[in-house]
């Protein structure tokens, strides 16, 4: 069963902060799927998440490089997380992902994967993935919906 948690952010800093908060919940092996239109806040959220995980800047968008890999410095390593992968599927198809070593990357519980436009890849996303939807409300406000099937186990309420 999925738990659905809805957030609304009033500016980009709040969206980043939400990403940072999610970083605190991760223990390694998570696949984080982001969906929503262009400008909805997926990359902004990812920047907060990367910061929260201790990835080294710059956090350039992988839109043109397909995939960006961050190796966490030993001192920054949280739990057992060693690498963070940021994908942008905007210009990609499912078949392109196997060429990138997708299966191995998601199977490794020392990795965290963040995928923008993940809804284009439904067939290759594992069921355990955490899905986050971004909706544009107005210039400054976004609705952010987290679907997390493990949330209930980790944070009983
Ligand atoms: P996406 O990756 O979904 O295309 P980006 O994060 O690249 O979106 O862009 C979002 C844009 O909207 C940025 O320019 C950001 O500064 C702006 N923005 C304004 N308000 C917000 C908000 N509440 N959350 C996220 N981004 C916001
Ligand atoms: Mg983006």
PDB file of C-alpha atoms and ligand atoms in Angstrom:
ATOM      1  CA  UNK A   1       0.000   0.000   0.000  1.00  0.00           C
ATOM      2  CA  UNK A   2       1.240   3.467  -0.819  1.00  0.00           C
ATOM      3  CA  UNK A   3       1.176   6.363   1.537  1.00  0.00           C
ATOM      4  CA  UNK A   4       0.429   9.677  -0.109  1.00  0.00           C
ATOM      5  CA  UNK A   5       1.772  12.806   1.540  1.00  0.00           C
ATOM      6  CA  UNK A   6       1.044  16.200   0.082  1.00  0.00           C
ATOM      7  CA  UNK A   7       3.249  19.255   0.581  1.00  0.00           C
ATOM      8  CA  UNK A   8       2.994  22.751  -0.742  1.00  0.00           C
ATOM      9  CA  UNK A   9       6.006  25.003  -1.077  1.00  0.00           C
ATOM     10  CA  UNK A  10       5.874  28.787  -1.342  1.00  0.00           C
ATOM     11  CA  UNK A  11       9.262  29.329  -3.010  1.00  0.00           C
ATOM     12  CA  UNK A  12      12.216  27.391  -4.418  1.00  0.00           C
ATOM     13  CA  UNK A  13      14.080  27.387  -1.103  1.00  0.00           C
ATOM     14  CA  UNK A  14      11.246  25.438   0.506  1.00  0.00           C
ATOM     15  CA  UNK A  15      11.347  22.879  -2.290  1.00  0.00           C
ATOM     16  CA  UNK A  16      15.092  22.476  -1.782  1.00  0.00           C
ATOM     17  CA  UNK A  17      14.546  22.073   1.936  1.00  0.00           C
ATOM     18  CA  UNK A  18      12.052  19.306   1.299  1.00  0.00           C
ATOM     19  CA  UNK A  19      14.709  17.516  -0.761  1.00  0.00           C
ATOM     20  CA  UNK A  20      17.144  17.925   2.101  1.00  0.00           C
ATOM     21  CA  UNK A  21      14.630  16.456   4.523  1.00  0.00           C
ATOM     22  CA  UNK A  22      14.109  13.429   2.308  1.00  0.00           C
ATOM     23  CA  UNK A  23      17.883  12.856   2.340  1.00  0.00           C
ATOM     24  CA  UNK A  24      17.656  12.248   6.100  1.00  0.00           C
ATOM     25  CA  UNK A  25      15.250   9.365   5.507  1.00  0.00           C
ATOM     26  CA  UNK A  26      17.402   7.453   3.042  1.00  0.00           C
ATOM     27  CA  UNK A  27      19.497   4.472   3.958  1.00  0.00           C
ATOM     28  CA  UNK A  28      20.862   3.299   0.598  1.00  0.00           C
ATOM     29  CA  UNK A  29      19.345   1.478  -2.368  1.00  0.00           C
ATOM     30  CA  UNK A  30      16.430   3.872  -2.841  1.00  0.00           C
ATOM     31  CA  UNK A  31      15.163   4.769  -6.293  1.00  0.00           C
ATOM     32  CA  UNK A  32      13.539   8.203  -6.264  1.00  0.00           C
ATOM     33  CA  UNK A  33      11.305   8.962  -9.209  1.00  0.00           C
ATOM     34  CA  UNK A  34      10.357  12.546  -9.987  1.00  0.00           C
ATOM     35  CA  UNK A  35       7.550  13.466 -12.337  1.00  0.00           C
ATOM     36  CA  UNK A  36       6.003  16.753 -13.385  1.00  0.00           C
ATOM     37  CA  UNK A  37       6.120  19.325 -16.154  1.00  0.00           C
ATOM     38  CA  UNK A  38       9.107  21.441 -17.137  1.00  0.00           C
ATOM     39  CA  UNK A  39       9.737  24.072 -14.443  1.00  0.00           C
ATOM     40  CA  UNK A  40       7.713  22.210 -11.814  1.00  0.00           C
ATOM     41  CA  UNK A  41      10.715  21.929  -9.487  1.00  0.00           C
ATOM     42  CA  UNK A  42      12.262  18.475 -10.043  1.00  0.00           C
ATOM     43  CA  UNK A  43      15.815  19.776 -10.425  1.00  0.00           C
ATOM     44  CA  UNK A  44      15.417  22.252  -7.561  1.00  0.00           C
ATOM     45  CA  UNK A  45      14.262  19.426  -5.287  1.00  0.00           C
ATOM     46  CA  UNK A  46      17.168  17.254  -6.465  1.00  0.00           C
ATOM     47  CA  UNK A  47      19.649  20.002  -5.547  1.00  0.00           C
ATOM     48  CA  UNK A  48      18.366  19.939  -1.966  1.00  0.00           C
ATOM     49  CA  UNK A  49      18.483  16.168  -1.920  1.00  0.00           C
ATOM     50  CA  UNK A  50      22.073  16.128  -3.210  1.00  0.00           C
ATOM     51  CA  UNK A  51      23.076  18.696  -0.634  1.00  0.00           C
ATOM     52  CA  UNK A  52      21.408  16.692   2.134  1.00  0.00           C
ATOM     53  CA  UNK A  53      23.299  13.587   1.050  1.00  0.00           C
ATOM     54  CA  UNK A  54      26.595  15.466   1.109  1.00  0.00           C
ATOM     55  CA  UNK A  55      27.274  15.311  -2.642  1.00  0.00           C
ATOM     56  CA  UNK A  56      29.897  17.723  -3.860  1.00  0.00           C
ATOM     57  CA  UNK A  57      28.826  20.744  -5.925  1.00  0.00           C
ATOM     58  CA  UNK A  58      28.313  21.808  -8.694  1.00  0.00           C
ATOM     59  CA  UNK A  59      24.891  20.204  -9.139  1.00  0.00           C
ATOM     60  CA  UNK A  60      24.584  20.642 -12.870  1.00  0.00           C
ATOM     61  CA  UNK A  61      21.449  19.367 -14.493  1.00  0.00           C
ATOM     62  CA  UNK A  62      21.984  16.126 -16.378  1.00  0.00           C
ATOM     63  CA  UNK A  63      19.535  17.123 -19.125  1.00  0.00           C
ATOM     64  CA  UNK A  64      22.347  17.181 -21.653  1.00  0.00           C
ATOM     65  CA  UNK A  65      24.734  14.700 -20.072  1.00  0.00           C
ATOM     66  CA  UNK A  66      22.022  12.065 -19.406  1.00  0.00           C
ATOM     67  CA  UNK A  67      23.429  10.906 -16.093  1.00  0.00           C
ATOM     68  CA  UNK A  68      25.495  12.520 -13.393  1.00  0.00           C
ATOM     69  CA  UNK A  69      27.291  10.436 -10.811  1.00  0.00           C
ATOM     70  CA  UNK A  70      28.365  11.791  -7.418  1.00  0.00           C
ATOM     71  CA  UNK A  71      30.773   9.886  -5.270  1.00  0.00           C
ATOM     72  CA  UNK A  72      30.271  10.815  -1.636  1.00  0.00           C
ATOM     73  CA  UNK A  73      33.419  11.731   0.260  1.00  0.00           C
ATOM     74  CA  UNK A  74      34.114   9.240   3.051  1.00  0.00           C
ATOM     75  CA  UNK A  75      33.574  11.890   5.719  1.00  0.00           C
ATOM     76  CA  UNK A  76      30.183  12.717   4.203  1.00  0.00           C
ATOM     77  CA  UNK A  77      29.017   9.138   3.854  1.00  0.00           C
ATOM     78  CA  UNK A  78      25.702   8.665   5.554  1.00  0.00           C
ATOM     79  CA  UNK A  79      24.712   5.122   6.423  1.00  0.00           C
ATOM     80  CA  UNK A  80      26.161   2.994   3.671  1.00  0.00           C
ATOM     81  CA  UNK A  81      25.480   5.371   0.793  1.00  0.00           C
ATOM     82  CA  UNK A  82      28.518   5.723  -1.461  1.00  0.00           C
ATOM     83  CA  UNK A  83      27.185   7.095  -4.732  1.00  0.00           C
ATOM     84  CA  UNK A  84      24.291   9.183  -5.918  1.00  0.00           C
ATOM     85  CA  UNK A  85      23.112   8.998  -9.533  1.00  0.00           C
ATOM     86  CA  UNK A  86      21.019  11.760 -11.030  1.00  0.00           C
ATOM     87  CA  UNK A  87      19.308  10.858 -14.320  1.00  0.00           C
ATOM     88  CA  UNK A  88      17.163  12.959 -16.588  1.00  0.00           C
ATOM     89  CA  UNK A  89      14.988  10.838 -18.848  1.00  0.00           C
ATOM     90  CA  UNK A  90      13.581  13.759 -20.851  1.00  0.00           C
ATOM     91  CA  UNK A  91      15.488  12.797 -23.982  1.00  0.00           C
ATOM     92  CA  UNK A  92      15.866   9.118 -23.216  1.00  0.00           C
ATOM     93  CA  UNK A  93      13.928   5.902 -23.637  1.00  0.00           C
ATOM     94  CA  UNK A  94      13.821   2.721 -21.605  1.00  0.00           C
ATOM     95  CA  UNK A  95      16.296   0.962 -23.868  1.00  0.00           C
ATOM     96  CA  UNK A  96      18.903   3.712 -23.344  1.00  0.00           C
ATOM     97  CA  UNK A  97      18.924   2.951 -19.624  1.00  0.00           C
ATOM     98  CA  UNK A  98      20.166  -0.613 -19.889  1.00  0.00           C
ATOM     99  CA  UNK A  99      23.149   0.727 -21.834  1.00  0.00           C
ATOM    100  CA  UNK A 100      23.925   2.982 -18.861  1.00  0.00           C
ATOM    101  CA  UNK A 101      24.121   0.018 -16.497  1.00  0.00           C
ATOM    102  CA  UNK A 102      20.737   0.769 -14.950  1.00  0.00           C
ATOM    103  CA  UNK A 103      20.064  -2.728 -13.593  1.00  0.00           C
ATOM    104  CA  UNK A 104      23.382  -2.875 -11.722  1.00  0.00           C
ATOM    105  CA  UNK A 105      23.056   0.659 -10.418  1.00  0.00           C
ATOM    106  CA  UNK A 106      19.589   0.156  -8.904  1.00  0.00           C
ATOM    107  CA  UNK A 107      20.513  -3.254  -7.477  1.00  0.00           C
ATOM    108  CA  UNK A 108      23.344  -1.803  -5.388  1.00  0.00           C
ATOM    109  CA  UNK A 109      22.210  -0.737  -1.934  1.00  0.00           C
ATOM    110  CA  UNK A 110      25.145   1.639  -1.633  1.00  0.00           C
ATOM    111  CA  UNK A 111      23.596   3.783  -4.368  1.00  0.00           C
ATOM    112  CA  UNK A 112      20.807   6.326  -4.434  1.00  0.00           C
ATOM    113  CA  UNK A 113      19.134   6.968  -7.794  1.00  0.00           C
ATOM    114  CA  UNK A 114      17.200  10.093  -8.596  1.00  0.00           C
ATOM    115  CA  UNK A 115      15.361  10.164 -11.922  1.00  0.00           C
ATOM    116  CA  UNK A 116      13.665  13.194 -13.449  1.00  0.00           C
ATOM    117  CA  UNK A 117      10.848  12.377 -15.911  1.00  0.00           C
ATOM    118  CA  UNK A 118      10.730   8.871 -14.423  1.00  0.00           C
ATOM    119  CA  UNK A 119       7.149   8.433 -15.676  1.00  0.00           C
ATOM    120  CA  UNK A 120       8.669   7.869 -19.144  1.00  0.00           C
ATOM    121  CA  UNK A 121      10.394   4.746 -17.803  1.00  0.00           C
ATOM    122  CA  UNK A 122       7.574   2.978 -15.973  1.00  0.00           C
ATOM    123  CA  UNK A 123       8.526  -0.469 -17.281  1.00  0.00           C
ATOM    124  CA  UNK A 124      12.018  -0.430 -15.793  1.00  0.00           C
ATOM    125  CA  UNK A 125      11.313   1.285 -12.468  1.00  0.00           C
ATOM    126  CA  UNK A 126      11.236  -1.176  -9.551  1.00  0.00           C
ATOM    127  CA  UNK A 127       7.988  -1.373  -7.539  1.00  0.00           C
ATOM    128  CA  UNK A 128       9.825  -0.319  -4.396  1.00  0.00           C
ATOM    129  CA  UNK A 129      10.557   3.117  -5.896  1.00  0.00           C
ATOM    130  CA  UNK A 130       9.554   6.288  -4.092  1.00  0.00           C
ATOM    131  CA  UNK A 131       7.521   8.492  -6.450  1.00  0.00           C
ATOM    132  CA  UNK A 132       7.286  12.249  -6.116  1.00  0.00           C
ATOM    133  CA  UNK A 133       4.967  14.332  -8.277  1.00  0.00           C
ATOM    134  CA  UNK A 134       5.491  18.061  -8.848  1.00  0.00           C
ATOM    135  CA  UNK A 135       2.692  20.419  -9.826  1.00  0.00           C
ATOM    136  CA  UNK A 136       3.011  24.065 -10.801  1.00  0.00           C
ATOM    137  CA  UNK A 137       0.458  26.178  -8.923  1.00  0.00           C
ATOM    138  CA  UNK A 138       1.782  29.654  -9.715  1.00  0.00           C
ATOM    139  CA  UNK A 139       5.162  31.404 -10.185  1.00  0.00           C
ATOM    140  CA  UNK A 140       6.232  30.689  -6.625  1.00  0.00           C
ATOM    141  CA  UNK A 141       4.052  27.860  -5.375  1.00  0.00           C
ATOM    142  CA  UNK A 142       4.270  24.147  -6.081  1.00  0.00           C
ATOM    143  CA  UNK A 143       2.323  21.135  -4.920  1.00  0.00           C
ATOM    144  CA  UNK A 144       4.601  18.190  -4.174  1.00  0.00           C
ATOM    145  CA  UNK A 145       3.136  14.752  -3.595  1.00  0.00           C
ATOM    146  CA  UNK A 146       5.168  11.927  -2.127  1.00  0.00           C
ATOM    147  CA  UNK A 147       4.087   8.331  -2.731  1.00  0.00           C
ATOM    148  CA  UNK A 148       6.130   6.095  -0.516  1.00  0.00           C
ATOM    149  CA  UNK A 149       5.168   2.502   0.033  1.00  0.00           C
ATOM    150  CA  UNK A 150       7.595   2.113   2.912  1.00  0.00           C
ATOM    151  CA  UNK A 151       6.743   5.324   4.720  1.00  0.00           C
ATOM    152  CA  UNK A 152       4.333   3.531   7.007  1.00  0.00           C
ATOM    153  CA  UNK A 153       6.955   1.072   8.116  1.00  0.00           C
ATOM    154  CA  UNK A 154       9.690   3.625   8.637  1.00  0.00           C
ATOM    155  CA  UNK A 155       7.553   6.323  10.202  1.00  0.00           C
ATOM    156  CA  UNK A 156       4.556   4.727  11.850  1.00  0.00           C
ATOM    157  CA  UNK A 157       1.731   7.173  12.447  1.00  0.00           C
TER     158      UNK A 157
HETATM  159  P1  LIG B   1      12.166  20.995 -13.473  1.00  0.00           P
HETATM  160  O1  LIG B   1      13.439  20.274 -13.156  1.00  0.00           O
HETATM  161  O2  LIG B   1      10.938  20.299 -12.948  1.00  0.00           O
HETATM  162  O3  LIG B   1      12.038  21.319 -14.930  1.00  0.00           O
HETATM  163  P2  LIG B   1      13.406  23.246 -12.135  1.00  0.00           P
HETATM  164  O4  LIG B   1      13.634  22.893 -10.718  1.00  0.00           O
HETATM  165  O5  LIG B   1      14.551  23.191 -13.076  1.00  0.00           O
HETATM  166  O6  LIG B   1      12.175  22.390 -12.692  1.00  0.00           O
HETATM  167  O7  LIG B   1      12.815  24.711 -12.251  1.00  0.00           O
HETATM  168  C1  LIG B   1      11.907  25.255 -11.363  1.00  0.00           C
HETATM  169  C2  LIG B   1      11.974  26.745 -11.517  1.00  0.00           C
HETATM  170  O8  LIG B   1      10.915  27.357 -10.790  1.00  0.00           O
HETATM  171  C3  LIG B   1      13.279  27.314 -10.962  1.00  0.00           C
HETATM  172  O9  LIG B   1      13.659  28.417 -11.752  1.00  0.00           O
HETATM  173  C4  LIG B   1      12.875  27.746  -9.568  1.00  0.00           C
HETATM  174  O10 LIG B   1      13.672  28.797  -9.057  1.00  0.00           O
HETATM  175  C5  LIG B   1      11.453  28.223  -9.800  1.00  0.00           C
HETATM  176  N1  LIG B   1      10.590  28.114  -8.615  1.00  0.00           N
HETATM  177  C6  LIG B   1       9.803  29.079  -8.117  1.00  0.00           C
HETATM  178  N2  LIG B   1       9.112  28.671  -7.059  1.00  0.00           N
HETATM  179  C7  LIG B   1       9.468  27.372  -6.858  1.00  0.00           C
HETATM  180  C8  LIG B   1       9.077  26.396  -5.892  1.00  0.00           C
HETATM  181  N3  LIG B   1       8.167  26.613  -4.935  1.00  0.00           N
HETATM  182  N4  LIG B   1       9.652  25.173  -5.994  1.00  0.00           N
HETATM  183  C9  LIG B   1      10.550  24.904  -6.963  1.00  0.00           C
HETATM  184  N5  LIG B   1      10.942  25.782  -7.903  1.00  0.00           N
HETATM  185  C10 LIG B   1      10.416  27.008  -7.854  1.00  0.00           C
HETATM  186 MG1  LIG B   2      14.878  19.367 -14.440  1.00  0.00          MG
END
